[in-house]
């Protein structure tokens, strides 16, 4: 009886683990059809993501040193009275890639990091953006600034951002 209970618990734990989503750490097991067969999937960790970044201008960034990160962290939390402690990044080994959509007029906008891979010429950061809120969802007239910041292993390869629209359908 005890053995059966342990077996059931372990099976449930396995199923639960397999169902867990999220993108705090990710590697892709399969490559999208756009990716070249000679590309290498790159592990990344989401450092921070959300809808209120205090960064009003859209853009993508590659951050390779402490000074750039200090500026970004300060800008990210410009209107917060108590700034959260900045995470430690080992810029000898790591760098940051970030995407900011800029200020959007309402809720319903988002950006999602899909994958990062390296070719022999570039580091490719693929992201999906929702630039037109779903008309079936409740939308609030509250300005938002969707963004993500991810940590990746440092590279000298040029970084290329590849954006897809959520309206284009599944990838």
PDB file of C-alpha atoms in Angstrom:
ATOM      1  CA  UNK A   1       0.000   0.000   0.000  1.00  0.00           C
ATOM      2  CA  UNK A   2       2.809   2.416   0.933  1.00  0.00           C
ATOM      3  CA  UNK A   3       4.647   1.622  -2.311  1.00  0.00           C
ATOM      4  CA  UNK A   4       1.470   2.332  -4.313  1.00  0.00           C
ATOM      5  CA  UNK A   5       1.042   5.712  -2.599  1.00  0.00           C
ATOM      6  CA  UNK A   6       4.647   6.705  -3.360  1.00  0.00           C
ATOM      7  CA  UNK A   7       4.240   5.615  -6.998  1.00  0.00           C
ATOM      8  CA  UNK A   8       1.066   7.696  -7.380  1.00  0.00           C
ATOM      9  CA  UNK A   9       2.688  10.744  -5.750  1.00  0.00           C
ATOM     10  CA  UNK A  10       5.751  10.509  -7.983  1.00  0.00           C
ATOM     11  CA  UNK A  11       3.549  10.104 -11.064  1.00  0.00           C
ATOM     12  CA  UNK A  12       1.521  13.178 -10.122  1.00  0.00           C
ATOM     13  CA  UNK A  13       4.713  15.124  -9.482  1.00  0.00           C
ATOM     14  CA  UNK A  14       6.007  14.131 -12.916  1.00  0.00           C
ATOM     15  CA  UNK A  15       2.762  15.179 -14.606  1.00  0.00           C
ATOM     16  CA  UNK A  16       2.670  18.443 -12.656  1.00  0.00           C
ATOM     17  CA  UNK A  17       6.277  19.223 -13.577  1.00  0.00           C
ATOM     18  CA  UNK A  18       5.623  18.526 -17.255  1.00  0.00           C
ATOM     19  CA  UNK A  19       2.625  20.867 -17.254  1.00  0.00           C
ATOM     20  CA  UNK A  20       4.439  23.775 -15.681  1.00  0.00           C
ATOM     21  CA  UNK A  21       4.734  26.622 -18.154  1.00  0.00           C
ATOM     22  CA  UNK A  22       6.709  29.807 -17.857  1.00  0.00           C
ATOM     23  CA  UNK A  23       9.788  31.273 -19.335  1.00  0.00           C
ATOM     24  CA  UNK A  24      12.045  32.064 -16.417  1.00  0.00           C
ATOM     25  CA  UNK A  25      14.530  29.615 -17.858  1.00  0.00           C
ATOM     26  CA  UNK A  26      14.094  28.242 -21.297  1.00  0.00           C
ATOM     27  CA  UNK A  27      15.688  26.275 -24.040  1.00  0.00           C
ATOM     28  CA  UNK A  28      13.846  25.179 -27.105  1.00  0.00           C
ATOM     29  CA  UNK A  29      13.862  21.516 -27.954  1.00  0.00           C
ATOM     30  CA  UNK A  30      12.765  22.080 -31.516  1.00  0.00           C
ATOM     31  CA  UNK A  31      13.619  24.887 -33.869  1.00  0.00           C
ATOM     32  CA  UNK A  32      11.090  26.967 -35.730  1.00  0.00           C
ATOM     33  CA  UNK A  33      11.051  26.586 -39.482  1.00  0.00           C
ATOM     34  CA  UNK A  34      12.714  30.010 -39.831  1.00  0.00           C
ATOM     35  CA  UNK A  35      15.820  28.897 -38.000  1.00  0.00           C
ATOM     36  CA  UNK A  36      18.695  27.451 -39.907  1.00  0.00           C
ATOM     37  CA  UNK A  37      19.560  23.852 -39.189  1.00  0.00           C
ATOM     38  CA  UNK A  38      23.083  24.890 -38.199  1.00  0.00           C
ATOM     39  CA  UNK A  39      21.869  27.212 -35.422  1.00  0.00           C
ATOM     40  CA  UNK A  40      22.391  26.622 -31.710  1.00  0.00           C
ATOM     41  CA  UNK A  41      19.660  27.213 -29.137  1.00  0.00           C
ATOM     42  CA  UNK A  42      20.780  29.576 -26.363  1.00  0.00           C
ATOM     43  CA  UNK A  43      19.648  29.242 -22.758  1.00  0.00           C
ATOM     44  CA  UNK A  44      18.226  32.397 -21.239  1.00  0.00           C
ATOM     45  CA  UNK A  45      16.705  33.528 -17.966  1.00  0.00           C
ATOM     46  CA  UNK A  46      14.007  36.167 -17.738  1.00  0.00           C
ATOM     47  CA  UNK A  47      15.321  38.771 -15.309  1.00  0.00           C
ATOM     48  CA  UNK A  48      12.219  40.966 -15.310  1.00  0.00           C
ATOM     49  CA  UNK A  49       9.070  41.373 -17.383  1.00  0.00           C
ATOM     50  CA  UNK A  50       5.836  43.239 -17.050  1.00  0.00           C
ATOM     51  CA  UNK A  51       3.507  45.969 -18.221  1.00  0.00           C
ATOM     52  CA  UNK A  52       4.747  49.013 -16.291  1.00  0.00           C
ATOM     53  CA  UNK A  53       8.349  49.820 -17.069  1.00  0.00           C
ATOM     54  CA  UNK A  54       8.425  53.633 -16.821  1.00  0.00           C
ATOM     55  CA  UNK A  55      10.267  53.492 -20.161  1.00  0.00           C
ATOM     56  CA  UNK A  56       7.991  55.356 -22.547  1.00  0.00           C
ATOM     57  CA  UNK A  57      10.000  54.875 -25.771  1.00  0.00           C
ATOM     58  CA  UNK A  58       9.985  51.539 -27.568  1.00  0.00           C
ATOM     59  CA  UNK A  59      13.192  49.786 -28.497  1.00  0.00           C
ATOM     60  CA  UNK A  60      15.493  46.852 -28.008  1.00  0.00           C
ATOM     61  CA  UNK A  61      18.719  46.864 -26.017  1.00  0.00           C
ATOM     62  CA  UNK A  62      21.839  44.796 -25.548  1.00  0.00           C
ATOM     63  CA  UNK A  63      23.533  45.557 -22.238  1.00  0.00           C
ATOM     64  CA  UNK A  64      27.086  44.353 -21.723  1.00  0.00           C
ATOM     65  CA  UNK A  65      28.340  46.310 -18.675  1.00  0.00           C
ATOM     66  CA  UNK A  66      27.460  47.573 -15.187  1.00  0.00           C
ATOM     67  CA  UNK A  67      27.135  51.242 -16.199  1.00  0.00           C
ATOM     68  CA  UNK A  68      24.548  50.485 -18.891  1.00  0.00           C
ATOM     69  CA  UNK A  69      22.643  48.234 -16.482  1.00  0.00           C
ATOM     70  CA  UNK A  70      22.686  50.904 -13.748  1.00  0.00           C
ATOM     71  CA  UNK A  71      21.153  53.405 -16.188  1.00  0.00           C
ATOM     72  CA  UNK A  72      18.513  50.931 -17.365  1.00  0.00           C
ATOM     73  CA  UNK A  73      17.598  49.925 -13.800  1.00  0.00           C
ATOM     74  CA  UNK A  74      17.250  53.562 -12.758  1.00  0.00           C
ATOM     75  CA  UNK A  75      15.107  54.373 -15.832  1.00  0.00           C
ATOM     76  CA  UNK A  76      13.003  51.245 -15.325  1.00  0.00           C
ATOM     77  CA  UNK A  77      12.063  52.369 -11.808  1.00  0.00           C
ATOM     78  CA  UNK A  78      12.097  56.147 -12.332  1.00  0.00           C
ATOM     79  CA  UNK A  79       8.783  56.867 -10.606  1.00  0.00           C
ATOM     80  CA  UNK A  80       9.070  54.401  -7.751  1.00  0.00           C
ATOM     81  CA  UNK A  81       9.872  55.919  -4.370  1.00  0.00           C
ATOM     82  CA  UNK A  82      11.798  52.874  -3.114  1.00  0.00           C
ATOM     83  CA  UNK A  83      13.874  51.389  -5.919  1.00  0.00           C
ATOM     84  CA  UNK A  84      14.206  47.611  -5.759  1.00  0.00           C
ATOM     85  CA  UNK A  85      17.700  46.231  -5.337  1.00  0.00           C
ATOM     86  CA  UNK A  86      19.353  45.671  -8.677  1.00  0.00           C
ATOM     87  CA  UNK A  87      20.124  42.013  -9.425  1.00  0.00           C
ATOM     88  CA  UNK A  88      23.788  41.089  -9.737  1.00  0.00           C
ATOM     89  CA  UNK A  89      24.899  40.198 -13.245  1.00  0.00           C
ATOM     90  CA  UNK A  90      28.358  38.828 -14.026  1.00  0.00           C
ATOM     91  CA  UNK A  91      29.133  40.938 -17.085  1.00  0.00           C
ATOM     92  CA  UNK A  92      32.362  38.991 -17.629  1.00  0.00           C
ATOM     93  CA  UNK A  93      30.196  35.957 -18.491  1.00  0.00           C
ATOM     94  CA  UNK A  94      26.706  37.344 -19.168  1.00  0.00           C
ATOM     95  CA  UNK A  95      24.836  40.115 -20.941  1.00  0.00           C
ATOM     96  CA  UNK A  96      21.256  41.333 -21.082  1.00  0.00           C
ATOM     97  CA  UNK A  97      18.845  41.582 -23.989  1.00  0.00           C
ATOM     98  CA  UNK A  98      15.753  43.698 -23.483  1.00  0.00           C
ATOM     99  CA  UNK A  99      12.684  44.754 -25.429  1.00  0.00           C
ATOM    100  CA  UNK A 100      10.474  47.702 -24.526  1.00  0.00           C
ATOM    101  CA  UNK A 101       7.280  48.289 -26.500  1.00  0.00           C
ATOM    102  CA  UNK A 102       7.041  51.886 -25.338  1.00  0.00           C
ATOM    103  CA  UNK A 103       3.908  53.422 -23.926  1.00  0.00           C
ATOM    104  CA  UNK A 104       0.664  51.865 -25.144  1.00  0.00           C
ATOM    105  CA  UNK A 105      -2.694  53.615 -24.652  1.00  0.00           C
ATOM    106  CA  UNK A 106      -4.406  50.792 -22.742  1.00  0.00           C
ATOM    107  CA  UNK A 107      -4.130  47.297 -21.346  1.00  0.00           C
ATOM    108  CA  UNK A 108      -4.080  44.377 -23.782  1.00  0.00           C
ATOM    109  CA  UNK A 109      -0.619  44.905 -25.251  1.00  0.00           C
ATOM    110  CA  UNK A 110       2.278  42.541 -24.496  1.00  0.00           C
ATOM    111  CA  UNK A 111       5.658  41.267 -25.637  1.00  0.00           C
ATOM    112  CA  UNK A 112       6.929  37.716 -25.127  1.00  0.00           C
ATOM    113  CA  UNK A 113      10.427  36.294 -25.604  1.00  0.00           C
ATOM    114  CA  UNK A 114      10.023  33.184 -27.753  1.00  0.00           C
ATOM    115  CA  UNK A 115      13.559  31.910 -28.206  1.00  0.00           C
ATOM    116  CA  UNK A 116      17.181  32.901 -28.579  1.00  0.00           C
ATOM    117  CA  UNK A 117      19.528  31.104 -30.934  1.00  0.00           C
ATOM    118  CA  UNK A 118      22.934  31.643 -32.471  1.00  0.00           C
ATOM    119  CA  UNK A 119      23.986  31.206 -36.047  1.00  0.00           C
ATOM    120  CA  UNK A 120      27.557  31.504 -37.248  1.00  0.00           C
ATOM    121  CA  UNK A 121      26.922  35.238 -37.869  1.00  0.00           C
ATOM    122  CA  UNK A 122      24.323  36.487 -35.332  1.00  0.00           C
ATOM    123  CA  UNK A 123      22.602  35.968 -32.023  1.00  0.00           C
ATOM    124  CA  UNK A 124      18.883  36.022 -32.867  1.00  0.00           C
ATOM    125  CA  UNK A 125      16.322  37.107 -30.262  1.00  0.00           C
ATOM    126  CA  UNK A 126      12.815  36.115 -31.400  1.00  0.00           C
ATOM    127  CA  UNK A 127       9.869  37.798 -29.707  1.00  0.00           C
ATOM    128  CA  UNK A 128       6.137  38.017 -30.276  1.00  0.00           C
ATOM    129  CA  UNK A 129       4.245  41.243 -29.696  1.00  0.00           C
ATOM    130  CA  UNK A 130       0.562  41.921 -29.381  1.00  0.00           C
ATOM    131  CA  UNK A 131       0.103  45.334 -30.960  1.00  0.00           C
ATOM    132  CA  UNK A 132      -3.670  45.181 -31.174  1.00  0.00           C
ATOM    133  CA  UNK A 133      -5.605  44.196 -28.041  1.00  0.00           C
ATOM    134  CA  UNK A 134      -8.095  41.367 -28.418  1.00  0.00           C
ATOM    135  CA  UNK A 135     -11.576  42.839 -28.893  1.00  0.00           C
ATOM    136  CA  UNK A 136     -13.110  39.991 -26.871  1.00  0.00           C
ATOM    137  CA  UNK A 137     -11.071  40.856 -23.767  1.00  0.00           C
ATOM    138  CA  UNK A 138     -11.864  43.615 -21.316  1.00  0.00           C
ATOM    139  CA  UNK A 139      -9.546  46.533 -22.044  1.00  0.00           C
ATOM    140  CA  UNK A 140      -8.890  49.374 -19.620  1.00  0.00           C
ATOM    141  CA  UNK A 141      -7.805  52.880 -20.631  1.00  0.00           C
ATOM    142  CA  UNK A 142      -4.674  52.672 -18.517  1.00  0.00           C
ATOM    143  CA  UNK A 143      -1.353  53.345 -20.250  1.00  0.00           C
ATOM    144  CA  UNK A 144       1.044  50.386 -20.149  1.00  0.00           C
ATOM    145  CA  UNK A 145       4.677  49.834 -21.141  1.00  0.00           C
ATOM    146  CA  UNK A 146       5.156  46.105 -21.872  1.00  0.00           C
ATOM    147  CA  UNK A 147       8.738  44.811 -21.664  1.00  0.00           C
ATOM    148  CA  UNK A 148      11.108  41.971 -20.860  1.00  0.00           C
ATOM    149  CA  UNK A 149      14.766  41.754 -19.856  1.00  0.00           C
ATOM    150  CA  UNK A 150      16.630  38.455 -20.238  1.00  0.00           C
ATOM    151  CA  UNK A 151      20.082  37.248 -19.185  1.00  0.00           C
ATOM    152  CA  UNK A 152      22.125  35.274 -21.732  1.00  0.00           C
ATOM    153  CA  UNK A 153      25.722  34.122 -21.977  1.00  0.00           C
ATOM    154  CA  UNK A 154      27.922  36.915 -23.269  1.00  0.00           C
ATOM    155  CA  UNK A 155      28.869  36.783 -26.925  1.00  0.00           C
ATOM    156  CA  UNK A 156      30.649  38.983 -29.426  1.00  0.00           C
ATOM    157  CA  UNK A 157      28.150  38.051 -32.129  1.00  0.00           C
ATOM    158  CA  UNK A 158      25.948  40.905 -33.359  1.00  0.00           C
ATOM    159  CA  UNK A 159      22.471  40.679 -31.816  1.00  0.00           C
ATOM    160  CA  UNK A 160      19.492  40.716 -34.154  1.00  0.00           C
ATOM    161  CA  UNK A 161      15.927  41.105 -32.851  1.00  0.00           C
ATOM    162  CA  UNK A 162      13.243  39.280 -34.826  1.00  0.00           C
ATOM    163  CA  UNK A 163       9.709  40.427 -33.981  1.00  0.00           C
ATOM    164  CA  UNK A 164       6.514  38.589 -34.850  1.00  0.00           C
ATOM    165  CA  UNK A 165       3.013  39.901 -34.434  1.00  0.00           C
ATOM    166  CA  UNK A 166       0.553  37.863 -32.371  1.00  0.00           C
ATOM    167  CA  UNK A 167      -2.008  38.670 -35.076  1.00  0.00           C
ATOM    168  CA  UNK A 168       0.015  36.558 -37.530  1.00  0.00           C
ATOM    169  CA  UNK A 169      -1.188  33.442 -35.713  1.00  0.00           C
ATOM    170  CA  UNK A 170       0.741  30.566 -34.136  1.00  0.00           C
ATOM    171  CA  UNK A 171       4.323  30.105 -35.094  1.00  0.00           C
TER     172      UNK A 171
END
